[in-house]
PDB file of C-alpha atoms in Angstrom:
ATOM      1  CA  UNK Z   2     116.899  98.609  85.980  1.00  0.00           C
ATOM      2  CA  UNK Z   3     113.954 100.978  86.532  1.00  0.00           C
ATOM      3  CA  UNK Z   4     113.778 103.148  89.617  1.00  0.00           C
ATOM      4  CA  UNK Z   5     111.175 101.810  92.007  1.00  0.00           C
ATOM      5  CA  UNK Z   6     108.760 104.454  93.187  1.00  0.00           C
ATOM      6  CA  UNK Z   7     106.259 104.840  95.968  1.00  0.00           C
ATOM      7  CA  UNK Z   8     103.252 107.177  96.194  1.00  0.00           C
ATOM      8  CA  UNK Z   9     104.154 110.876  96.173  1.00  0.00           C
ATOM      9  CA  UNK Z  10     102.086 114.031  96.321  1.00  0.00           C
ATOM     10  CA  UNK Z  11     102.158 114.251  92.521  1.00  0.00           C
ATOM     11  CA  UNK Z  12     100.988 110.648  92.134  1.00  0.00           C
ATOM     12  CA  UNK Z  13      98.356 110.737  94.868  1.00  0.00           C
ATOM     13  CA  UNK Z  14      95.472 110.638  92.400  1.00  0.00           C
ATOM     14  CA  UNK Z  15      96.821 107.397  90.984  1.00  0.00           C
ATOM     15  CA  UNK Z  16      97.356 105.595  94.255  1.00  0.00           C
ATOM     16  CA  UNK Z  17      94.666 103.348  95.623  1.00  0.00           C
ATOM     17  CA  UNK Z  18      94.938 103.052  99.408  1.00  0.00           C
ATOM     18  CA  UNK Z  19      93.811  99.715 100.858  1.00  0.00           C
ATOM     19  CA  UNK Z  20      93.767  99.643 104.652  1.00  0.00           C
ATOM     20  CA  UNK Z  21      92.844  96.719 106.844  1.00  0.00           C
ATOM     21  CA  UNK Z  22      92.402  97.477 110.542  1.00  0.00           C
ATOM     22  CA  UNK Z  23      92.299  94.835 113.253  1.00  0.00           C
ATOM     23  CA  UNK Z  24      91.827  96.822 116.422  1.00  0.00           C
ATOM     24  CA  UNK Z  25      91.640  95.896 120.106  1.00  0.00           C
ATOM     25  CA  UNK Z  26      95.035  97.185 121.193  1.00  0.00           C
ATOM     26  CA  UNK Z  27      97.189 100.152 120.154  1.00  0.00           C
ATOM     27  CA  UNK Z  28     100.055  98.102 118.749  1.00  0.00           C
ATOM     28  CA  UNK Z  29     102.609  99.286 116.199  1.00  0.00           C
ATOM     29  CA  UNK Z  30     101.429  98.544 112.633  1.00  0.00           C
ATOM     30  CA  UNK Z  31     102.964  95.855 110.455  1.00  0.00           C
ATOM     31  CA  UNK Z  32     103.809  97.509 107.141  1.00  0.00           C
ATOM     32  CA  UNK Z  33     103.261  95.452 103.992  1.00  0.00           C
ATOM     33  CA  UNK Z  34     105.058  97.502 101.341  1.00  0.00           C
ATOM     34  CA  UNK Z  35     104.488  96.980  97.643  1.00  0.00           C
ATOM     35  CA  UNK Z  36     106.393  99.233  95.233  1.00  0.00           C
ATOM     36  CA  UNK Z  37     106.023  99.723  91.470  1.00  0.00           C
ATOM     37  CA  UNK Z  38     108.451 101.084  88.878  1.00  0.00           C
ATOM     38  CA  UNK Z  39     105.948 103.466  87.238  1.00  0.00           C
ATOM     39  CA  UNK Z  40     102.409 104.746  87.663  1.00  0.00           C
ATOM     40  CA  UNK Z  41     101.729 105.778  84.052  1.00  0.00           C
ATOM     41  CA  UNK Z  42     102.169 103.468  81.058  1.00  0.00           C
ATOM     42  CA  UNK Z  43     102.006 104.756  77.473  1.00  0.00           C
ATOM     43  CA  UNK Z  44     101.517 102.182  74.724  1.00  0.00           C
ATOM     44  CA  UNK Z  45     102.143 103.449  71.200  1.00  0.00           C
ATOM     45  CA  UNK Z  46     101.858 101.807  67.787  1.00  0.00           C
ATOM     46  CA  UNK Z  47     105.002  99.906  66.853  1.00  0.00           C
ATOM     47  CA  UNK Z  48     107.672  98.658  69.224  1.00  0.00           C
ATOM     48  CA  UNK Z  49     106.166 100.236  72.374  1.00  0.00           C
ATOM     49  CA  UNK Z  50     102.888  98.310  72.257  1.00  0.00           C
ATOM     50  CA  UNK Z  51     104.267  96.259  75.173  1.00  0.00           C
ATOM     51  CA  UNK Z  52     105.712  97.479  78.476  1.00  0.00           C
ATOM     52  CA  UNK Z  53     106.763  95.786  81.692  1.00  0.00           C
ATOM     53  CA  UNK Z  54     106.088  97.309  85.102  1.00  0.00           C
ATOM     54  CA  UNK Z  55     108.295  95.996  87.878  1.00  0.00           C
ATOM     55  CA  UNK Z  56     106.708  95.107  91.209  1.00  0.00           C
ATOM     56  CA  UNK Z  57     108.790  94.775  94.366  1.00  0.00           C
ATOM     57  CA  UNK Z  58     107.855  93.347  97.735  1.00  0.00           C
ATOM     58  CA  UNK Z  59     109.772  95.737  99.967  1.00  0.00           C
ATOM     59  CA  UNK Z  60     108.747  94.082 103.213  1.00  0.00           C
ATOM     60  CA  UNK Z  61     109.722  91.137 105.383  1.00  0.00           C
ATOM     61  CA  UNK Z  62     106.526  89.208 104.640  1.00  0.00           C
ATOM     62  CA  UNK Z  63     105.276  87.223 101.670  1.00  0.00           C
ATOM     63  CA  UNK Z  64     102.918  89.315  99.553  1.00  0.00           C
ATOM     64  CA  UNK Z  65      99.955  88.060  97.529  1.00  0.00           C
ATOM     65  CA  UNK Z  66      99.108  90.476  94.717  1.00  0.00           C
ATOM     66  CA  UNK Z  67      95.949  90.817  92.650  1.00  0.00           C
ATOM     67  CA  UNK Z  68      95.843  92.678  89.308  1.00  0.00           C
ATOM     68  CA  UNK Z  69      92.543  94.017  87.908  1.00  0.00           C
ATOM     69  CA  UNK Z  70      92.431  95.931  84.578  1.00  0.00           C
ATOM     70  CA  UNK Z  71      89.437  97.944  83.369  1.00  0.00           C
ATOM     71  CA  UNK Z  72      88.779 100.388  80.546  1.00  0.00           C
ATOM     72  CA  UNK Z  73      87.615 103.919  81.300  1.00  0.00           C
ATOM     73  CA  UNK Z  74      84.855 105.009  78.927  1.00  0.00           C
ATOM     74  CA  UNK Z  75      84.554 108.776  78.251  1.00  0.00           C
ATOM     75  CA  UNK Z  76      87.141 109.548  80.965  1.00  0.00           C
ATOM     76  CA  UNK Z  77      87.176 112.965  82.551  1.00  0.00           C
ATOM     77  CA  UNK Z  78      83.538 113.674  81.697  1.00  0.00           C
ATOM     78  CA  UNK Z  79      80.294 113.408  83.660  1.00  0.00           C
ATOM     79  CA  UNK Z  80      79.568 110.251  81.634  1.00  0.00           C
ATOM     80  CA  UNK Z  81      82.737 108.477  82.759  1.00  0.00           C
ATOM     81  CA  UNK Z  82      82.268 104.777  83.473  1.00  0.00           C
ATOM     82  CA  UNK Z  83      84.351 101.620  83.442  1.00  0.00           C
ATOM     83  CA  UNK Z  84      84.150  98.266  81.666  1.00  0.00           C
ATOM     84  CA  UNK Z  85      86.081  95.103  82.494  1.00  0.00           C
ATOM     85  CA  UNK Z  86      85.298  92.288  80.040  1.00  0.00           C
ATOM     86  CA  UNK Z  87      87.127  89.050  80.881  1.00  0.00           C
ATOM     87  CA  UNK Z  88      88.241  88.524  77.274  1.00  0.00           C
ATOM     88  CA  UNK Z  89      91.489  90.498  76.647  1.00  0.00           C
ATOM     89  CA  UNK Z  90      90.550  90.893  72.964  1.00  0.00           C
ATOM     90  CA  UNK Z  91      87.370  92.707  73.970  1.00  0.00           C
ATOM     91  CA  UNK Z  92      89.153  94.685  76.660  1.00  0.00           C
ATOM     92  CA  UNK Z  93      91.848  95.759  74.200  1.00  0.00           C
ATOM     93  CA  UNK Z  94      94.854  95.071  76.441  1.00  0.00           C
ATOM     94  CA  UNK Z  95      96.521  91.997  77.898  1.00  0.00           C
ATOM     95  CA  UNK Z  96      97.743  92.240  81.483  1.00  0.00           C
ATOM     96  CA  UNK Z  97      99.756  89.282  82.793  1.00  0.00           C
ATOM     97  CA  UNK Z  98      99.960  87.754  85.309  1.00  0.00           C
ATOM     98  CA  UNK Z  99      96.692  88.601  87.042  1.00  0.00           C
ATOM     99  CA  UNK Z 100      97.914  87.138  90.338  1.00  0.00           C
ATOM    100  CA  UNK Z 101     101.363  86.692  91.775  1.00  0.00           C
ATOM    101  CA  UNK Z 102     103.197  85.795  94.960  1.00  0.00           C
ATOM    102  CA  UNK Z 103     106.172  87.911  95.958  1.00  0.00           C
ATOM    103  CA  UNK Z 104     108.602  86.692  98.579  1.00  0.00           C
ATOM    104  CA  UNK Z 105     110.321  89.330 100.761  1.00  0.00           C
ATOM    105  CA  UNK Z 106     112.567  91.451  98.572  1.00  0.00           C
ATOM    106  CA  UNK Z 107     111.466  89.700  95.372  1.00  0.00           C
ATOM    107  CA  UNK Z 108     110.946  91.549  92.079  1.00  0.00           C
ATOM    108  CA  UNK Z 109     108.601  90.457  89.305  1.00  0.00           C
ATOM    109  CA  UNK Z 110     107.430  91.996  86.053  1.00  0.00           C
ATOM    110  CA  UNK Z 111     103.839  92.792  85.164  1.00  0.00           C
ATOM    111  CA  UNK Z 112     103.429  92.819  81.367  1.00  0.00           C
ATOM    112  CA  UNK Z 113     100.933  95.186  79.755  1.00  0.00           C
ATOM    113  CA  UNK Z 114     100.322  94.928  76.003  1.00  0.00           C
ATOM    114  CA  UNK Z 115      97.828  96.561  73.656  1.00  0.00           C
ATOM    115  CA  UNK Z 116      95.886  94.249  71.346  1.00  0.00           C
ATOM    116  CA  UNK Z 117      94.396  94.844  67.922  1.00  0.00           C
ATOM    117  CA  UNK Z 118      95.066  97.617  65.406  1.00  0.00           C
ATOM    118  CA  UNK Z 119      95.683 101.232  66.347  1.00  0.00           C
ATOM    119  CA  UNK Z 120      92.426 103.161  66.725  1.00  0.00           C
ATOM    120  CA  UNK Z 121      91.680 106.775  65.759  1.00  0.00           C
ATOM    121  CA  UNK Z 122      91.128 107.798  69.395  1.00  0.00           C
ATOM    122  CA  UNK Z 123      93.123 107.039  72.517  1.00  0.00           C
ATOM    123  CA  UNK Z 124      91.889 104.288  74.845  1.00  0.00           C
ATOM    124  CA  UNK Z 125      92.311 104.792  78.590  1.00  0.00           C
ATOM    125  CA  UNK Z 126      92.675 102.055  81.207  1.00  0.00           C
ATOM    126  CA  UNK Z 127      93.174 101.703  84.931  1.00  0.00           C
ATOM    127  CA  UNK Z 128      95.053  98.675  86.242  1.00  0.00           C
ATOM    128  CA  UNK Z 129      94.588  98.124  89.966  1.00  0.00           C
ATOM    129  CA  UNK Z 130      97.567  96.393  91.586  1.00  0.00           C
ATOM    130  CA  UNK Z 131      96.844  95.568  95.195  1.00  0.00           C
ATOM    131  CA  UNK Z 132      98.055  93.223  97.926  1.00  0.00           C
ATOM    132  CA  UNK Z 133      95.644  90.560  99.137  1.00  0.00           C
ATOM    133  CA  UNK Z 134      95.304  90.403 102.923  1.00  0.00           C
ATOM    134  CA  UNK Z 135      97.069  87.581 104.701  1.00  0.00           C
ATOM    135  CA  UNK Z 136      97.314  86.715 108.357  1.00  0.00           C
ATOM    136  CA  UNK Z 137      98.216  89.349 110.923  1.00  0.00           C
ATOM    137  CA  UNK Z 138     100.878  88.158 113.329  1.00  0.00           C
ATOM    138  CA  UNK Z 139     100.200  88.441 117.044  1.00  0.00           C
ATOM    139  CA  UNK Z 140      96.918  88.451 118.924  1.00  0.00           C
ATOM    140  CA  UNK Z 141      95.973  91.908 117.720  1.00  0.00           C
ATOM    141  CA  UNK Z 142      97.526  94.365 115.397  1.00  0.00           C
ATOM    142  CA  UNK Z 143      97.230  96.731 112.491  1.00  0.00           C
ATOM    143  CA  UNK Z 144      98.215  95.928 108.921  1.00  0.00           C
ATOM    144  CA  UNK Z 145      98.525  98.723 106.355  1.00  0.00           C
ATOM    145  CA  UNK Z 146      98.297  97.751 102.709  1.00  0.00           C
ATOM    146  CA  UNK Z 147      98.949 100.138  99.834  1.00  0.00           C
ATOM    147  CA  UNK Z 148      97.799  99.369  96.301  1.00  0.00           C
ATOM    148  CA  UNK Z 149      98.183 101.283  93.057  1.00  0.00           C
ATOM    149  CA  UNK Z 150      95.823 102.338  90.285  1.00  0.00           C
ATOM    150  CA  UNK Z 151      98.097 102.442  87.242  1.00  0.00           C
ATOM    151  CA  UNK Z 152      97.050 104.682  84.354  1.00  0.00           C
ATOM    152  CA  UNK Z 153      97.491 102.997  80.957  1.00  0.00           C
ATOM    153  CA  UNK Z 154      97.163 105.078  77.779  1.00  0.00           C
ATOM    154  CA  UNK Z 155      96.901 103.295  74.425  1.00  0.00           C
ATOM    155  CA  UNK Z 156      97.800 106.065  72.010  1.00  0.00           C
ATOM    156  CA  UNK Z 157      96.143 106.365  68.577  1.00  0.00           C
ATOM    157  CA  UNK Z 158      98.053 105.715  65.369  1.00  0.00           C
ATOM    158  CA  UNK Z 159      98.161 109.409  64.405  1.00  0.00           C
ATOM    159  CA  UNK Z 160      98.154 112.032  67.174  1.00  0.00           C
ATOM    160  CA  UNK Z 161      95.933 115.067  66.599  1.00  0.00           C
ATOM    161  CA  UNK Z 162      96.563 117.722  69.250  1.00  0.00           C
ATOM    162  CA  UNK Z 163      94.064 120.544  69.677  1.00  0.00           C
ATOM    163  CA  UNK Z 164      93.597 122.387  72.983  1.00  0.00           C
ATOM    164  CA  UNK Z 165      91.387 125.495  73.206  1.00  0.00           C
ATOM    165  CA  UNK Z 166      91.235 127.999  76.059  1.00  0.00           C
ATOM    166  CA  UNK Z 167      88.474 130.532  76.697  1.00  0.00           C
ATOM    167  CA  UNK Z 168      87.793 132.973  79.552  1.00  0.00           C
ATOM    168  CA  UNK Z 169      84.238 133.236  80.799  1.00  0.00           C
ATOM    169  CA  UNK Z 170      83.092 135.284  83.796  1.00  0.00           C
ATOM    170  CA  UNK Z 171      86.372 135.054  85.675  1.00  0.00           C
ATOM    171  CA  UNK Z 172      86.872 131.391  84.831  1.00  0.00           C
ATOM    172  CA  UNK Z 173      89.148 129.602  82.410  1.00  0.00           C
ATOM    173  CA  UNK Z 174      87.616 126.848  80.266  1.00  0.00           C
ATOM    174  CA  UNK Z 175      90.082 124.540  78.505  1.00  0.00           C
ATOM    175  CA  UNK Z 176      88.783 121.914  76.071  1.00  0.00           C
ATOM    176  CA  UNK Z 177      90.769 119.052  74.569  1.00  0.00           C
ATOM    177  CA  UNK Z 178      89.474 118.716  71.016  1.00  0.00           C
ATOM    178  CA  UNK Z 179      92.229 116.309  69.985  1.00  0.00           C
ATOM    179  CA  UNK Z 180      92.222 112.509  69.951  1.00  0.00           C
ATOM    180  CA  UNK Z 181      94.595 111.858  72.885  1.00  0.00           C
ATOM    181  CA  UNK Z 182      95.003 113.057  76.450  1.00  0.00           C
ATOM    182  CA  UNK Z 183      97.342 115.902  77.381  1.00  0.00           C
ATOM    183  CA  UNK Z 184      98.859 117.206  80.602  1.00  0.00           C
ATOM    184  CA  UNK Z 185      98.387 120.836  81.600  1.00  0.00           C
ATOM    185  CA  UNK Z 186     101.396 121.899  83.676  1.00  0.00           C
ATOM    186  CA  UNK Z 187     103.175 125.052  84.880  1.00  0.00           C
ATOM    187  CA  UNK Z 188      99.990 127.093  84.754  1.00  0.00           C
ATOM    188  CA  UNK Z 189     100.455 130.705  85.851  1.00  0.00           C
ATOM    189  CA  UNK Z 190      99.103 134.254  85.753  1.00  0.00           C
ATOM    190  CA  UNK Z 191     101.622 137.083  86.002  1.00  0.00           C
ATOM    191  CA  UNK Z 192     101.286 140.822  86.534  1.00  0.00           C
ATOM    192  CA  UNK Z 193     102.262 143.285  83.808  1.00  0.00           C
ATOM    193  CA  UNK Z 194     105.869 143.363  85.000  1.00  0.00           C
ATOM    194  CA  UNK Z 195     106.115 139.564  84.765  1.00  0.00           C
ATOM    195  CA  UNK Z 196     107.890 139.439  88.127  1.00  0.00           C
ATOM    196  CA  UNK Z 197     104.931 138.423  90.282  1.00  0.00           C
ATOM    197  CA  UNK Z 198     103.115 135.241  89.194  1.00  0.00           C
ATOM    198  CA  UNK Z 199     100.453 133.044  90.697  1.00  0.00           C
ATOM    199  CA  UNK Z 200     100.526 129.328  89.994  1.00  0.00           C
ATOM    200  CA  UNK Z 201      97.523 127.460  88.605  1.00  0.00           C
ATOM    201  CA  UNK Z 202      96.887 123.757  89.281  1.00  0.00           C
ATOM    202  CA  UNK Z 203      97.898 121.102  86.773  1.00  0.00           C
ATOM    203  CA  UNK Z 204      95.481 118.696  85.139  1.00  0.00           C
ATOM    204  CA  UNK Z 205      95.388 115.664  82.846  1.00  0.00           C
ATOM    205  CA  UNK Z 206      92.808 116.423  80.189  1.00  0.00           C
ATOM    206  CA  UNK Z 207      91.427 113.488  78.236  1.00  0.00           C
ATOM    207  CA  UNK Z 208      90.242 113.644  74.629  1.00  0.00           C
ATOM    208  CA  UNK Z 209      86.824 115.306  74.469  1.00  0.00           C
ATOM    209  CA  UNK Z 210      86.961 116.487  78.090  1.00  0.00           C
ATOM    210  CA  UNK Z 211      86.996 120.030  79.470  1.00  0.00           C
ATOM    211  CA  UNK Z 212      88.541 121.707  82.509  1.00  0.00           C
ATOM    212  CA  UNK Z 213      87.138 124.737  84.328  1.00  0.00           C
ATOM    213  CA  UNK Z 214      89.466 126.728  86.572  1.00  0.00           C
ATOM    214  CA  UNK Z 215      88.616 129.860  88.568  1.00  0.00           C
ATOM    215  CA  UNK Z 216      91.145 132.606  87.781  1.00  0.00           C
ATOM    216  CA  UNK Z 217      92.656 134.588  90.658  1.00  0.00           C
ATOM    217  CA  UNK Z 218      92.979 137.760  88.569  1.00  0.00           C
ATOM    218  CA  UNK Z 219      92.179 139.356  85.218  1.00  0.00           C
ATOM    219  CA  UNK Z 220      95.807 139.132  84.091  1.00  0.00           C
ATOM    220  CA  UNK Z 221      96.919 137.117  81.083  1.00  0.00           C
ATOM    221  CA  UNK Z 222      98.262 133.637  81.689  1.00  0.00           C
ATOM    222  CA  UNK Z 223      99.336 130.395  80.124  1.00  0.00           C
ATOM    223  CA  UNK Z 224      99.702 126.646  80.588  1.00  0.00           C
ATOM    224  CA  UNK Z 225     102.358 124.399  79.141  1.00  0.00           C
ATOM    225  CA  UNK Z 226     100.807 121.419  77.373  1.00  0.00           C
ATOM    226  CA  UNK Z 227     102.477 118.014  77.147  1.00  0.00           C
ATOM    227  CA  UNK Z 228     100.980 115.785  74.479  1.00  0.00           C
ATOM    228  CA  UNK Z 229     102.053 112.447  73.036  1.00  0.00           C
ATOM    229  CA  UNK Z 230     103.948 114.229  70.273  1.00  0.00           C
ATOM    230  CA  UNK Z 231     105.730 116.939  72.274  1.00  0.00           C
ATOM    231  CA  UNK Z 232     105.284 120.239  74.121  1.00  0.00           C
ATOM    232  CA  UNK Z 233     103.274 123.340  73.320  1.00  0.00           C
ATOM    233  CA  UNK Z 234     101.533 126.107  75.251  1.00  0.00           C
ATOM    234  CA  UNK Z 235      98.092 127.600  75.497  1.00  0.00           C
ATOM    235  CA  UNK Z 236      97.667 131.267  76.415  1.00  0.00           C
ATOM    236  CA  UNK Z 237      94.611 133.034  77.759  1.00  0.00           C
TER     237      UNK Z 237
END
């Protein structure tokens, strides 16, 4: 059984907060808790074209859940936009069910499947999973609802990894010239002794996108790179 997770600092960019306030009195909030088993789904050609994400209603109230998938076009660039055709064949993935009711403590699976043949370039989707507001008990109160923006990556048939790094005027420019997204992690710059290092922020870099990071020093550095076909590193 998968481990059910809730938003963490590392997953903050993927979590979609939905807050409904009904004010008039400073009462304690009623917490409607929805949990999911994973925030990132990778669909690959072959047997992993289908994955199930488990949803759990971890509250004492019935939860009504809405699911809204959309494709991200040119993600990570200034031209990024989304598209949400109603036809799953046009969208490229099937997400089912689109609505569900979860009783307190109930678990249900959300199925996500890629459709059509493998393409030469990765397709990127966001799937918003959010509770739908119900009644608030009592005369006044506060209900906090937390939804999730799942990241779905439909990997290409053949992964081509190519990440370039270049230093320009005290800045690091990293470009993903491959056909699938990568994660930049464990970035650091160390002094000549190698004993004193400064950490650099991580980043998911989509195919065709670039990342510009100000460098704290003129020292050499590196990032570890996680791609769909394994680990590598890029030095600068």
